[in-house]
Amino acid sequence: PPHIAALLVPLRELIGALSIFDQMPQIEVAVGEAVSALVLRIMAPLDANDETMLRAFADRWNIQWWLQTKGPETAVPYYPLDKELYYSLPEFGVRMPFKPVDFTQVNHHINRVLVGAALRLLEVQPQDRVADLFCGLGNFTLPLATRAREVVGIEGSTILTGRARDNAAANGLSGKTAFSTRNLFEVSTDDLVQLGKFERMLVDPPRDGAMALCQALAGLRASHPEMLPKRIVYVSCSPSTLARDAGVLVHEAGYVLRKAGVINMFPHTSHVESMTLFELPAA
């Protein structure tokens, strides 16, 4: 973003003036709508003059400093403390607070396009029970909850499911959402049976894809075909694993691939977000 690009020279000058300039191996950037955060990885304490310069820089450039002493879990807000990182999804009236070390889609403007497109493809109805698998902070879960009867978000990280639960509460959607932590790379057909029937399913896995889930859905076709979701939207950052998983959904789980496309989430790179719609054929 232009306001981050404008920081590069002033930031270089600031870092060079700090007493621990040679003990700061990285700076992580997180862009929010009201404020952007810079996470300093520091391997030695700041002195009083360092703290004064950091605070003045934050005031001048409207950024929030975070300090990280070891791994990502040690990152804490430093200054100012009265600002919050968030992005919004205006189409659904949703505001999503996040921390700079949380996983979010890096391009918030295109993320709005992504979420809107996914929900239009799913054609969620007010009576539907929907699964959002690999739900993260609830990027799709909360918009889905504004349309569906109930949305179940499942994610492998306890920290992220906790954050998603907090975000649902902040948006008044706790009554229509439920979150749980589960390893979706080892999900089985029995696990899907225990979760109950979903009319719609959204899948947004990391680059490794969702092979175990697709195989579990194929098993569901054999044992409990009435429990298969009518529509699945699969969002992917890896076209190769999407193609692999699509083969399982079509040839083993009985779905038809109705639509597919790409969204340029990462301009000036070779990476794209892909989105596909799978639907059960009419009986």
PDB file of N, CA and C in Angstrom, residues 63-107:
ATOM      1  N   ILE A  63       1.169   4.642  12.816  1.00  0.00           N
ATOM      2  CA  ILE A  63       1.359   3.191  12.889  1.00  0.00           C
ATOM      3  C   ILE A  63       1.363   2.773  14.353  1.00  0.00           C
ATOM      4  N   GLN A  64       1.178   1.485  14.573  1.00  0.00           N
ATOM      5  CA  GLN A  64       1.230   0.921  15.924  1.00  0.00           C
ATOM      6  C   GLN A  64       2.421  -0.030  15.994  1.00  0.00           C
ATOM      7  N   TRP A  65       3.277   0.189  16.975  1.00  0.00           N
ATOM      8  CA  TRP A  65       4.417  -0.710  17.167  1.00  0.00           C
ATOM      9  C   TRP A  65       4.014  -1.922  17.994  1.00  0.00           C
ATOM     10  N   TRP A  66       4.481  -3.086  17.577  1.00  0.00           N
ATOM     11  CA  TRP A  66       4.441  -4.298  18.383  1.00  0.00           C
ATOM     12  C   TRP A  66       5.882  -4.753  18.572  1.00  0.00           C
ATOM     13  N   LEU A  67       6.172  -5.390  19.693  1.00  0.00           N
ATOM     14  CA  LEU A  67       7.504  -5.927  19.956  1.00  0.00           C
ATOM     15  C   LEU A  67       7.425  -7.445  20.072  1.00  0.00           C
ATOM     16  N   GLN A  68       8.393  -8.113  19.458  1.00  0.00           N
ATOM     17  CA  GLN A  68       8.450  -9.571  19.479  1.00  0.00           C
ATOM     18  C   GLN A  68       9.841  -9.990  19.906  1.00  0.00           C
ATOM     19  N   THR A  69       9.935 -10.683  21.038  1.00  0.00           N
ATOM     20  CA  THR A  69      11.243 -11.037  21.581  1.00  0.00           C
ATOM     21  C   THR A  69      11.712 -12.424  21.149  1.00  0.00           C
ATOM     22  N   LYS A  70      10.762 -13.322  20.862  1.00  0.00           N
ATOM     23  CA  LYS A  70      11.137 -14.683  20.418  1.00  0.00           C
ATOM     24  C   LYS A  70      10.238 -15.072  19.248  1.00  0.00           C
ATOM     25  N   GLY A  71       9.431 -16.153  19.417  1.00  0.00           N
ATOM     26  CA  GLY A  71       8.555 -16.592  18.337  1.00  0.00           C
ATOM     27  C   GLY A  71       7.348 -15.682  18.180  1.00  0.00           C
ATOM     28  N   PRO A  72       6.520 -15.915  17.143  1.00  0.00           N
ATOM     29  CA  PRO A  72       5.354 -15.066  16.884  1.00  0.00           C
ATOM     30  C   PRO A  72       4.413 -14.931  18.077  1.00  0.00           C
ATOM     31  N   GLU A  73       4.352 -15.958  18.908  1.00  0.00           N
ATOM     32  CA  GLU A  73       3.441 -15.920  20.056  1.00  0.00           C
ATOM     33  C   GLU A  73       3.861 -14.888  21.103  1.00  0.00           C
ATOM     34  N   THR A  74       5.094 -14.378  21.012  1.00  0.00           N
ATOM     35  CA  THR A  74       5.561 -13.387  21.997  1.00  0.00           C
ATOM     36  C   THR A  74       5.274 -11.952  21.563  1.00  0.00           C
ATOM     37  N   ALA A  75       4.694 -11.749  20.386  1.00  0.00           N
ATOM     38  CA  ALA A  75       4.425 -10.393  19.895  1.00  0.00           C
ATOM     39  C   ALA A  75       3.338  -9.734  20.744  1.00  0.00           C
ATOM     40  N   VAL A  76       3.635  -8.526  21.243  1.00  0.00           N
ATOM     41  CA  VAL A  76       2.682  -7.782  22.070  1.00  0.00           C
ATOM     42  C   VAL A  76       2.651  -6.328  21.615  1.00  0.00           C
ATOM     43  N   PRO A  77       1.496  -5.664  21.744  1.00  0.00           N
ATOM     44  CA  PRO A  77       1.436  -4.245  21.360  1.00  0.00           C
ATOM     45  C   PRO A  77       2.293  -3.393  22.289  1.00  0.00           C
ATOM     46  N   TYR A  78       2.962  -2.405  21.715  1.00  0.00           N
ATOM     47  CA  TYR A  78       3.837  -1.535  22.489  1.00  0.00           C
ATOM     48  C   TYR A  78       3.310  -0.092  22.534  1.00  0.00           C
ATOM     49  N   TYR A  79       3.053   0.512  21.373  1.00  0.00           N
ATOM     50  CA  TYR A  79       2.586   1.896  21.345  1.00  0.00           C
ATOM     51  C   TYR A  79       2.041   2.213  19.959  1.00  0.00           C
ATOM     52  N   PRO A  80       0.899   2.938  19.902  1.00  0.00           N
ATOM     53  CA  PRO A  80      -0.025   3.273  20.998  1.00  0.00           C
ATOM     54  C   PRO A  80      -0.912   2.067  21.330  1.00  0.00           C
ATOM     55  N   LEU A  81      -1.499   2.106  22.500  1.00  0.00           N
ATOM     56  CA  LEU A  81      -2.310   0.981  22.965  1.00  0.00           C
ATOM     57  C   LEU A  81      -3.806   1.190  22.751  1.00  0.00           C
ATOM     58  N   ASP A  82      -4.207   2.333  22.230  1.00  0.00           N
ATOM     59  CA  ASP A  82      -5.635   2.636  22.097  1.00  0.00           C
ATOM     60  C   ASP A  82      -6.134   2.456  20.660  1.00  0.00           C
ATOM     61  N   LYS A  83      -5.360   1.735  19.829  1.00  0.00           N
ATOM     62  CA  LYS A  83      -5.778   1.497  18.445  1.00  0.00           C
ATOM     63  C   LYS A  83      -5.863   0.004  18.184  1.00  0.00           C
ATOM     64  N   GLU A  84      -6.732  -0.366  17.234  1.00  0.00           N
ATOM     65  CA  GLU A  84      -6.977  -1.782  16.973  1.00  0.00           C
ATOM     66  C   GLU A  84      -6.874  -2.053  15.475  1.00  0.00           C
ATOM     67  N   LEU A  85      -6.165  -3.135  15.154  1.00  0.00           N
ATOM     68  CA  LEU A  85      -6.142  -3.605  13.772  1.00  0.00           C
ATOM     69  C   LEU A  85      -7.472  -4.270  13.433  1.00  0.00           C
ATOM     70  N   TYR A  86      -8.029  -3.930  12.287  1.00  0.00           N
ATOM     71  CA  TYR A  86      -9.230  -4.624  11.825  1.00  0.00           C
ATOM     72  C   TYR A  86      -9.376  -4.408  10.328  1.00  0.00           C
ATOM     73  N   TYR A  87     -10.156  -5.286   9.700  1.00  0.00           N
ATOM     74  CA  TYR A  87     -10.623  -5.045   8.340  1.00  0.00           C
ATOM     75  C   TYR A  87     -12.122  -5.284   8.333  1.00  0.00           C
ATOM     76  N   SER A  88     -12.807  -4.788   7.336  1.00  0.00           N
ATOM     77  CA  SER A  88     -14.262  -4.903   7.317  1.00  0.00           C
ATOM     78  C   SER A  88     -14.736  -5.556   6.027  1.00  0.00           C
ATOM     79  N   LEU A  89     -15.929  -6.133   6.110  1.00  0.00           N
ATOM     80  CA  LEU A  89     -16.613  -6.714   4.958  1.00  0.00           C
ATOM     81  C   LEU A  89     -17.973  -6.024   4.874  1.00  0.00           C
ATOM     82  N   PRO A  90     -18.008  -4.825   4.268  1.00  0.00           N
ATOM     83  CA  PRO A  90     -19.218  -3.982   4.313  1.00  0.00           C
ATOM     84  C   PRO A  90     -20.459  -4.646   3.729  1.00  0.00           C
ATOM     85  N   GLU A  91     -20.276  -5.518   2.736  1.00  0.00           N
ATOM     86  CA  GLU A  91     -21.432  -6.174   2.125  1.00  0.00           C
ATOM     87  C   GLU A  91     -22.227  -6.976   3.149  1.00  0.00           C
ATOM     88  N   PHE A  92     -21.550  -7.423   4.194  1.00  0.00           N
ATOM     89  CA  PHE A  92     -22.194  -8.274   5.197  1.00  0.00           C
ATOM     90  C   PHE A  92     -22.264  -7.604   6.569  1.00  0.00           C
ATOM     91  N   GLY A  93     -21.833  -6.353   6.666  1.00  0.00           N
ATOM     92  CA  GLY A  93     -21.883  -5.644   7.936  1.00  0.00           C
ATOM     93  C   GLY A  93     -20.965  -6.238   8.986  1.00  0.00           C
ATOM     94  N   VAL A  94     -19.830  -6.790   8.561  1.00  0.00           N
ATOM     95  CA  VAL A  94     -18.921  -7.497   9.471  1.00  0.00           C
ATOM     96  C   VAL A  94     -17.617  -6.712   9.627  1.00  0.00           C
ATOM     97  N   ARG A  95     -17.150  -6.624  10.869  1.00  0.00           N
ATOM     98  CA  ARG A  95     -15.865  -5.980  11.196  1.00  0.00           C
ATOM     99  C   ARG A  95     -14.985  -7.025  11.857  1.00  0.00           C
ATOM    100  N   MET A  96     -13.780  -7.228  11.322  1.00  0.00           N
ATOM    101  CA  MET A  96     -12.923  -8.333  11.753  1.00  0.00           C
ATOM    102  C   MET A  96     -11.653  -7.825  12.426  1.00  0.00           C
ATOM    103  N   PRO A  97     -11.607  -7.757  13.765  1.00  0.00           N
ATOM    104  CA  PRO A  97     -10.341  -7.453  14.439  1.00  0.00           C
ATOM    105  C   PRO A  97      -9.341  -8.594  14.235  1.00  0.00           C
ATOM    106  N   PHE A  98      -8.061  -8.257  14.180  1.00  0.00           N
ATOM    107  CA  PHE A  98      -7.032  -9.293  14.059  1.00  0.00           C
ATOM    108  C   PHE A  98      -5.736  -8.789  14.681  1.00  0.00           C
ATOM    109  N   LYS A  99      -4.841  -9.717  14.955  1.00  0.00           N
ATOM    110  CA  LYS A  99      -3.516  -9.380  15.469  1.00  0.00           C
ATOM    111  C   LYS A  99      -2.510  -9.506  14.318  1.00  0.00           C
ATOM    112  N   PRO A 100      -1.410  -8.766  14.376  1.00  0.00           N
ATOM    113  CA  PRO A 100      -0.505  -8.751  13.219  1.00  0.00           C
ATOM    114  C   PRO A 100       0.121 -10.096  12.898  1.00  0.00           C
ATOM    115  N   VAL A 101       0.177 -11.005  13.872  1.00  0.00           N
ATOM    116  CA  VAL A 101       0.765 -12.322  13.586  1.00  0.00           C
ATOM    117  C   VAL A 101      -0.295 -13.348  13.215  1.00  0.00           C
ATOM    118  N   ASP A 102      -1.590 -12.961  13.195  1.00  0.00           N
ATOM    119  CA  ASP A 102      -2.655 -13.856  12.746  1.00  0.00           C
ATOM    120  C   ASP A 102      -2.600 -14.026  11.230  1.00  0.00           C
ATOM    121  N   PHE A 103      -3.110 -15.158  10.745  1.00  0.00           N
ATOM    122  CA  PHE A 103      -3.234 -15.303   9.298  1.00  0.00           C
ATOM    123  C   PHE A 103      -4.464 -14.539   8.824  1.00  0.00           C
ATOM    124  N   THR A 104      -4.260 -13.638   7.872  1.00  0.00           N
ATOM    125  CA  THR A 104      -5.371 -12.996   7.173  1.00  0.00           C
ATOM    126  C   THR A 104      -5.001 -12.928   5.697  1.00  0.00           C
ATOM    127  N   GLN A 105      -6.005 -12.715   4.851  1.00  0.00           N
ATOM    128  CA  GLN A 105      -5.706 -12.453   3.447  1.00  0.00           C
ATOM    129  C   GLN A 105      -5.034 -11.086   3.364  1.00  0.00           C
ATOM    130  N   VAL A 106      -3.894 -11.024   2.697  1.00  0.00           N
ATOM    131  CA  VAL A 106      -3.068  -9.822   2.754  1.00  0.00           C
ATOM    132  C   VAL A 106      -3.699  -8.651   1.994  1.00  0.00           C
ATOM    133  N   ASN A 107      -4.554  -8.927   1.021  1.00  0.00           N
ATOM    134  CA  ASN A 107      -5.146  -7.880   0.194  1.00  0.00           C
ATOM    135  C   ASN A 107      -6.620  -7.728   0.589  1.00  0.00           C
TER     136      ASN A 107
END
